[in-house]
GROMACS .gro file of N, CA and C in nm:
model
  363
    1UNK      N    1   7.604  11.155  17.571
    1UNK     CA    2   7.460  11.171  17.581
    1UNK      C    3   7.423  11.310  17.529
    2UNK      N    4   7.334  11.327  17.460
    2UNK     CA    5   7.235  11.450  17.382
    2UNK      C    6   7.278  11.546  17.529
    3UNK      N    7   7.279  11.678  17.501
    3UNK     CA    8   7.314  11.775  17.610
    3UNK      C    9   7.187  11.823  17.632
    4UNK      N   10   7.031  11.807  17.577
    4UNK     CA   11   6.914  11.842  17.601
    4UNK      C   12   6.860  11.751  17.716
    5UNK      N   13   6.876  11.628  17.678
    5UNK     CA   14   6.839  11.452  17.750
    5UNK      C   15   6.877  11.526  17.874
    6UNK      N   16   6.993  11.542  17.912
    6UNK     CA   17   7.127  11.537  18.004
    6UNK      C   18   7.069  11.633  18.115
    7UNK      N   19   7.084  11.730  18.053
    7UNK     CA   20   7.006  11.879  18.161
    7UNK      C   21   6.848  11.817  18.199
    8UNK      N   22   6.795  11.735  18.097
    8UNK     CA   23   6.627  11.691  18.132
    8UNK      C   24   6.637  11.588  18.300
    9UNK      N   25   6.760  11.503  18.223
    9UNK     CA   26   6.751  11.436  18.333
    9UNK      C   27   6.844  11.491  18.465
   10UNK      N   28   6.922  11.601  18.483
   10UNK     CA   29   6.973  11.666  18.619
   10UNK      C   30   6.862  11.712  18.680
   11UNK      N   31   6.772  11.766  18.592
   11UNK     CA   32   6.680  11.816  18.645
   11UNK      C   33   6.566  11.728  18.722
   12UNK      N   34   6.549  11.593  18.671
   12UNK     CA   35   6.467  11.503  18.723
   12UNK      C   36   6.541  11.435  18.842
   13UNK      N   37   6.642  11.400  18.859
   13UNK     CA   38   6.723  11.378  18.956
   13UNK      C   39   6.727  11.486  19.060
   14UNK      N   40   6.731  11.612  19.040
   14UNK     CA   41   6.716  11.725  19.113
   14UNK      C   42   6.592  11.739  19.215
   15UNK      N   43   6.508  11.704  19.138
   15UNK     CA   44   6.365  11.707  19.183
   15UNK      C   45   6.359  11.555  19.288
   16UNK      N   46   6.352  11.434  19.227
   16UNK     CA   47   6.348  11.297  19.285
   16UNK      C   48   6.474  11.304  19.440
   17UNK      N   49   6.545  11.343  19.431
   17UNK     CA   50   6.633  11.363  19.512
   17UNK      C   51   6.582  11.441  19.643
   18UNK      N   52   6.542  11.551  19.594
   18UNK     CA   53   6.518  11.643  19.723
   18UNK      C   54   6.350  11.599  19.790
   19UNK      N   55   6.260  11.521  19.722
   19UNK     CA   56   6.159  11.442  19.740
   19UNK      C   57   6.192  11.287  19.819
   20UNK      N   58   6.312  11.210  19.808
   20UNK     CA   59   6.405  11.129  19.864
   20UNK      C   60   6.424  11.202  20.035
   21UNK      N   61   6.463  11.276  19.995
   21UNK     CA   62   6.512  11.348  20.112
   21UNK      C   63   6.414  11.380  20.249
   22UNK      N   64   6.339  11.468  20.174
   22UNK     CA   65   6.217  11.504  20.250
   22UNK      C   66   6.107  11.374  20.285
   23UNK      N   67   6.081  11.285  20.210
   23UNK     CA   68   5.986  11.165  20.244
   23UNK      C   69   6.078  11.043  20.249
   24UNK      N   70   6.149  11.014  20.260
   24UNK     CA   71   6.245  10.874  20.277
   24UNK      C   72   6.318  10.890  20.387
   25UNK      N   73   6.411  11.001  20.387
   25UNK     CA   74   6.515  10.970  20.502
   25UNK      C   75   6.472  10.974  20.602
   26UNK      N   76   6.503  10.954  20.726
   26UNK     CA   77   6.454  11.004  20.854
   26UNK      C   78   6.562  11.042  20.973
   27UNK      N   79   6.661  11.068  20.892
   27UNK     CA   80   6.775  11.158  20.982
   27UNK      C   81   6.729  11.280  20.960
   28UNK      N   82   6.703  11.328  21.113
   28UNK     CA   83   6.693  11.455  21.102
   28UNK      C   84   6.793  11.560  21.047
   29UNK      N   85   6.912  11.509  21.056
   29UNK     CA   86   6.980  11.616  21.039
   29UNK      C   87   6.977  11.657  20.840
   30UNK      N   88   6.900  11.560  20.748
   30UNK     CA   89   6.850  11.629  20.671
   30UNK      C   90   6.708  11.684  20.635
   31UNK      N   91   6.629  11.742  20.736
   31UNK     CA   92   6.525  11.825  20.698
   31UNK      C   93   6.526  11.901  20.647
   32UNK      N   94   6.621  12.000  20.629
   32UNK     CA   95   6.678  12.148  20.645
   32UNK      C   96   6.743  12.126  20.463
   33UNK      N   97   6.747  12.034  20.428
   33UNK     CA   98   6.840  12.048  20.288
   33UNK      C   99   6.769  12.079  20.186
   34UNK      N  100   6.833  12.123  20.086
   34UNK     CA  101   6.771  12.171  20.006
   34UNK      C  102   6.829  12.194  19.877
   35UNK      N  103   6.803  12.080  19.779
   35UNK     CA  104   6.842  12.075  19.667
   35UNK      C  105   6.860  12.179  19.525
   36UNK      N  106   7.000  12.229  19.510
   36UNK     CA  107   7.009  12.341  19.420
   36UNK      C  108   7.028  12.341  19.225
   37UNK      N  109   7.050  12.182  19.236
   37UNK     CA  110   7.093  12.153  19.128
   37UNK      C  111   7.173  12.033  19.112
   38UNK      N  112   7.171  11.942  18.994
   38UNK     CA  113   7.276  11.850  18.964
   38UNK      C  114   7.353  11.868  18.846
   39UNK      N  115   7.497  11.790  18.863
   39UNK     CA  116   7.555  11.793  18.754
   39UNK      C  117   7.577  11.691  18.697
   40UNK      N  118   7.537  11.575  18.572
   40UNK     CA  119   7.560  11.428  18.579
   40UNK      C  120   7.666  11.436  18.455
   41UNK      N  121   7.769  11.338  18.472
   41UNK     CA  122   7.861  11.355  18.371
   41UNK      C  123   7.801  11.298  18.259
   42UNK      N  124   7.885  11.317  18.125
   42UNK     CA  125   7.795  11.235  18.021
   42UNK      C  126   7.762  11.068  17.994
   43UNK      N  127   7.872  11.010  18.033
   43UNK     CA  128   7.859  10.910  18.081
   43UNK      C  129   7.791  10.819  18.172
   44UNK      N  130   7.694  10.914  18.261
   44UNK     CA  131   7.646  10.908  18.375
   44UNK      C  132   7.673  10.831  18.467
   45UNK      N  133   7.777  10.813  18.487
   45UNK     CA  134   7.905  10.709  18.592
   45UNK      C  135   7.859  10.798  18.756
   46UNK      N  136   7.914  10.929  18.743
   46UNK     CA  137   7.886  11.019  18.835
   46UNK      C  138   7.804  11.184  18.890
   47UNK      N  139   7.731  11.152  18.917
   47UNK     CA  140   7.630  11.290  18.947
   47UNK      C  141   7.674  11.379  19.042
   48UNK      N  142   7.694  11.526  19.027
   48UNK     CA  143   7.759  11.638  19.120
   48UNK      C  144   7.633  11.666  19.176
   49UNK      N  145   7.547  11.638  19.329
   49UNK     CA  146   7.428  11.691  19.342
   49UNK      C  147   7.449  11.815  19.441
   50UNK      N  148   7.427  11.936  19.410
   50UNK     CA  149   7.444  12.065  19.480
   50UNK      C  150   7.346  12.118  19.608
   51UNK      N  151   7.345  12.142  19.732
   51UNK     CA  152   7.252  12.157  19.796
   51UNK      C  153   7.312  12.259  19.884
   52UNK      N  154   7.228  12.319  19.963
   52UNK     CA  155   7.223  12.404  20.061
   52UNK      C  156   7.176  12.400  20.203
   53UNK      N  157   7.219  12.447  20.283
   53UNK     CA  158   7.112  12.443  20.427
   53UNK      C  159   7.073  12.556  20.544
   54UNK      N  160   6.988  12.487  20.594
   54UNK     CA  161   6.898  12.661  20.638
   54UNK      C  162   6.997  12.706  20.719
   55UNK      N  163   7.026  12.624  20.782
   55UNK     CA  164   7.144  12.687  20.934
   55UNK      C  165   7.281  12.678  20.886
   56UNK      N  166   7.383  12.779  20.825
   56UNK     CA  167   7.505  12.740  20.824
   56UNK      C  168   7.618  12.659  20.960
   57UNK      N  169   7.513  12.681  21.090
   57UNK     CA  170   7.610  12.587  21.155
   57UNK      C  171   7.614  12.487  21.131
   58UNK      N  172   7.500  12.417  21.065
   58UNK     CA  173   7.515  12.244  21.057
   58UNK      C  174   7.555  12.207  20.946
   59UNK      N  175   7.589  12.312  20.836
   59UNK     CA  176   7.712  12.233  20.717
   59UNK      C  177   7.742  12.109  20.725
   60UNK      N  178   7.860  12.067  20.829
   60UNK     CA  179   7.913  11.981  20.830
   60UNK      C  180   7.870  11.830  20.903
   61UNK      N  181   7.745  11.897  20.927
   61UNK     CA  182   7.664  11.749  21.019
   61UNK      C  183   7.622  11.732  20.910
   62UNK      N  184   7.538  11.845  20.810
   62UNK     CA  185   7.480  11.794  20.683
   62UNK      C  186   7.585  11.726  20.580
   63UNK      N  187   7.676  11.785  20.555
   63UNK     CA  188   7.759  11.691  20.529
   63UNK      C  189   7.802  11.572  20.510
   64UNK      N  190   7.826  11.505  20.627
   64UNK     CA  191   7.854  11.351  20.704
   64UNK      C  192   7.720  11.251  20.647
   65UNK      N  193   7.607  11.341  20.715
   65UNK     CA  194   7.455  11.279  20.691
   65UNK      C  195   7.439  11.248  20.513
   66UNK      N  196   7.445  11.358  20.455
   66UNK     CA  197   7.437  11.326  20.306
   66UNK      C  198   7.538  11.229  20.264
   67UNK      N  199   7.670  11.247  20.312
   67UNK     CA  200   7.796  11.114  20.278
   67UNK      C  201   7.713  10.922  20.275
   68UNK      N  202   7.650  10.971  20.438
   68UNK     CA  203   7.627  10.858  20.440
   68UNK      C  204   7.504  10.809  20.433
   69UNK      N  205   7.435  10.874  20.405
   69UNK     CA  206   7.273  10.805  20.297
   69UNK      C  207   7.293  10.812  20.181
   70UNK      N  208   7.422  10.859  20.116
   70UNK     CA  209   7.406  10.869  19.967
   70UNK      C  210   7.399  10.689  19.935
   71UNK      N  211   7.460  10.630  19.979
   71UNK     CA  212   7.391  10.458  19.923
   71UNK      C  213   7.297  10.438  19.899
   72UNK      N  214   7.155  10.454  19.991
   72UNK     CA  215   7.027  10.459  20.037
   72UNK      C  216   6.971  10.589  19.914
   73UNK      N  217   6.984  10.657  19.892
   73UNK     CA  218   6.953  10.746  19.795
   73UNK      C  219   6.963  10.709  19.701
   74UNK      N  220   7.075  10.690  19.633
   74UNK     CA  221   7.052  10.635  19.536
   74UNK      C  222   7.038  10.519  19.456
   75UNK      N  223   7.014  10.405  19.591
   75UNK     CA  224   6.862  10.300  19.536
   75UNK      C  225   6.793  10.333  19.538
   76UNK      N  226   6.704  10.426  19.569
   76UNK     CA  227   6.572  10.438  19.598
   76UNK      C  228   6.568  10.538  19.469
   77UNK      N  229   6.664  10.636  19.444
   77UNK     CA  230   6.654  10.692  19.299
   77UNK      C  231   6.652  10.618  19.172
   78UNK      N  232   6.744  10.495  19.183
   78UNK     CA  233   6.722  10.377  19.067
   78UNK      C  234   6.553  10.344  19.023
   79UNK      N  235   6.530  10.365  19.168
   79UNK     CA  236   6.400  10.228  19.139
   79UNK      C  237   6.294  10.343  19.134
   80UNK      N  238   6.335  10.507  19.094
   80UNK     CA  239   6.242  10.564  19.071
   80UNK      C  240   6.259  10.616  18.931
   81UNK      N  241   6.356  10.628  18.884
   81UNK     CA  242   6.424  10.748  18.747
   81UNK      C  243   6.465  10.587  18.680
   82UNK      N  244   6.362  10.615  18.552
   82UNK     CA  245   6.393  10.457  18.499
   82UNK      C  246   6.491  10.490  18.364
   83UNK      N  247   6.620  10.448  18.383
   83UNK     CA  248   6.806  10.462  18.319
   83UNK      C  249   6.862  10.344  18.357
   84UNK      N  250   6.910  10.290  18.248
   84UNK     CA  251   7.012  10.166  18.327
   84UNK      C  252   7.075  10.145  18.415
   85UNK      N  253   7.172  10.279  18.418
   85UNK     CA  254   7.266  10.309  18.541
   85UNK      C  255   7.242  10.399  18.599
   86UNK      N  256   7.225  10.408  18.734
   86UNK     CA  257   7.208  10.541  18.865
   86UNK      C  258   7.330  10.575  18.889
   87UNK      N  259   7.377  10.689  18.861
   87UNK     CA  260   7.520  10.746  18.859
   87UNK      C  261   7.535  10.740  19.078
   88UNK      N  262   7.691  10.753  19.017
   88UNK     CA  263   7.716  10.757  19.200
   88UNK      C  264   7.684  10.918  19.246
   89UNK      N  265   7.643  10.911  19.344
   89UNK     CA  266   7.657  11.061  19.429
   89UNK      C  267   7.733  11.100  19.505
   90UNK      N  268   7.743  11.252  19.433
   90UNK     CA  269   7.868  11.325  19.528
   90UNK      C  270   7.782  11.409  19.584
   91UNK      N  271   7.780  11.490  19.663
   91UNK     CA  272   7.706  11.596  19.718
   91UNK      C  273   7.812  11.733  19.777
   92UNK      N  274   7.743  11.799  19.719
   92UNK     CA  275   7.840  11.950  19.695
   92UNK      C  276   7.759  12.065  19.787
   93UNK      N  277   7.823  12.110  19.882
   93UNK     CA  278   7.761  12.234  19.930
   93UNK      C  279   7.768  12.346  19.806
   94UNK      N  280   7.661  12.402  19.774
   94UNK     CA  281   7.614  12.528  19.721
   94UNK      C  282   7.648  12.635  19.717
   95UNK      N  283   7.780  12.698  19.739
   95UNK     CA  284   7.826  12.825  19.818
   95UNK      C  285   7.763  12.936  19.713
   96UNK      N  286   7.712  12.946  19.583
   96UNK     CA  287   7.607  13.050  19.511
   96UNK      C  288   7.555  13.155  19.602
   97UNK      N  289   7.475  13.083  19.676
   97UNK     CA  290   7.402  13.146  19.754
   97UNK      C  291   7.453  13.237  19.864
   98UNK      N  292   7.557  13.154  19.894
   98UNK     CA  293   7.611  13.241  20.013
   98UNK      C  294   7.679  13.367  19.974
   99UNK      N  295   7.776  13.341  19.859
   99UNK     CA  296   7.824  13.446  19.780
   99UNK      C  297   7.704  13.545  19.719
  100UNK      N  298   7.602  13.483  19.648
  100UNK     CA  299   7.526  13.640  19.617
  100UNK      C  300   7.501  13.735  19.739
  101UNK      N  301   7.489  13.649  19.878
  101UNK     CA  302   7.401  13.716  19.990
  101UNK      C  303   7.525  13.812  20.029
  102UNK      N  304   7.676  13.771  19.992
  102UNK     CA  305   7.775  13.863  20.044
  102UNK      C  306   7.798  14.036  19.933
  103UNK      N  307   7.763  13.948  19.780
  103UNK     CA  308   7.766  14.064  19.723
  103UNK      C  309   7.646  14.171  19.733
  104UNK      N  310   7.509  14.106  19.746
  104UNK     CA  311   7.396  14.224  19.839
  104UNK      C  312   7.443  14.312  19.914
  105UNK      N  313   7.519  14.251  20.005
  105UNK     CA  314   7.575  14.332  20.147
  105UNK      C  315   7.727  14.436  20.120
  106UNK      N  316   7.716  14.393  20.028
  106UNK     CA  317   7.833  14.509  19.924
  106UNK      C  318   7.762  14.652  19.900
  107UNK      N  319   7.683  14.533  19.787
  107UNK     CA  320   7.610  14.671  19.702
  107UNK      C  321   7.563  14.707  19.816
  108UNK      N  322   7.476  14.702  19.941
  108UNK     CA  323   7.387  14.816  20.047
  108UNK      C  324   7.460  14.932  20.088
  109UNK      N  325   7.614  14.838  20.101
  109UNK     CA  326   7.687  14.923  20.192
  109UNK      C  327   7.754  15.026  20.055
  110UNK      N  328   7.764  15.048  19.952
  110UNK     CA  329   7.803  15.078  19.878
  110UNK      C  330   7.684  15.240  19.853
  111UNK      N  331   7.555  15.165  19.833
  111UNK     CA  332   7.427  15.209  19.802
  111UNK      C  333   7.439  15.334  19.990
  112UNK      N  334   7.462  15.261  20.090
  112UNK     CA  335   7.428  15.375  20.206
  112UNK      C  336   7.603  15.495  20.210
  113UNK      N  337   7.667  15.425  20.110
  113UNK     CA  338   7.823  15.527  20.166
  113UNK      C  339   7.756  15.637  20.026
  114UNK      N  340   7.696  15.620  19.912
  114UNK     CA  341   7.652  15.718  19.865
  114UNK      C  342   7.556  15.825  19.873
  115UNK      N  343   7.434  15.765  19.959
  115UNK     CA  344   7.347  15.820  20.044
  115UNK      C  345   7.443  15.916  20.164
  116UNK      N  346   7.503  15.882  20.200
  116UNK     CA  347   7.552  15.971  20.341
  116UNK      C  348   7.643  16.064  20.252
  117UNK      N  349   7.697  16.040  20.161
  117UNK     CA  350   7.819  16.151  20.084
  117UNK      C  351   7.721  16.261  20.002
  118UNK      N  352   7.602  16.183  19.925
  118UNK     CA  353   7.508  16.306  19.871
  118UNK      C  354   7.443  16.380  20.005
  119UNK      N  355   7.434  16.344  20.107
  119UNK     CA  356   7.328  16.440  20.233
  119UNK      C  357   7.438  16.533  20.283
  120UNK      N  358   7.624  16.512  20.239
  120UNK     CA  359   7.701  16.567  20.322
  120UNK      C  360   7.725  16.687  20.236
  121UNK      N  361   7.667  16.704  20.093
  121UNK     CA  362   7.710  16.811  20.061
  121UNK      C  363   7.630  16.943  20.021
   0.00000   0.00000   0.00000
């Protein structure tokens, strides 16, 4: 598939998905999710969908929950994103995010050990 098409349509899946989520499901335990991105192979057999969530304790409830509405998702994505085939869903925790928020907390501490060494001399 065209690599322009491809990214057009992760991106429409990206969007339809996290709209799925928020107005379709009604497990609570996905309110909180929050769609970061997809990856659909070229073939579009299988879609990598990337997400995140507000509370890192519930990872793994989010988890389970996304495992098991992904059926339900993606009928309801068929019968919205008009493609012959609705690739299967995988759902990928996001760790991006978590990693930039660790390298912030680098650079501060980096940014305050130079502050205290310029006031010490």
């Amino acid at each position: 598939m065209n690599q322009i098409r491809l990214k057009r349509l992760n991106h429409t899946y990206s969007e339809e998905i996290s709209k799925i989520l928020h107005d379709e499901m009604k497990d609570p335990d996905l309110n909180f999710v929050t769609i970061t991105a997809c990856d659909t192979t070229n073939d579009l057999s299988f879609a990598k969908v990337y997400y995140t969530v507000l509370e890192d304790s519930k990872k793994d409830v989010v988890a389970a929950a996304l495992k098991k509405a992904s059926p339900s998702i993606r009928s309801i994505l068929s019968s919205r994103v008009n493609i012959r085939n609705t690739p299967e869903l995988r759902f990928v925790y996001d760790n991006s995010i978590e990693y930039g928020r660790r390298i912030d907390e680098v650079i501060e501490k980096i940014k305050e050990k130079d502050h205290h060494e310029g006031t010490d001399e």
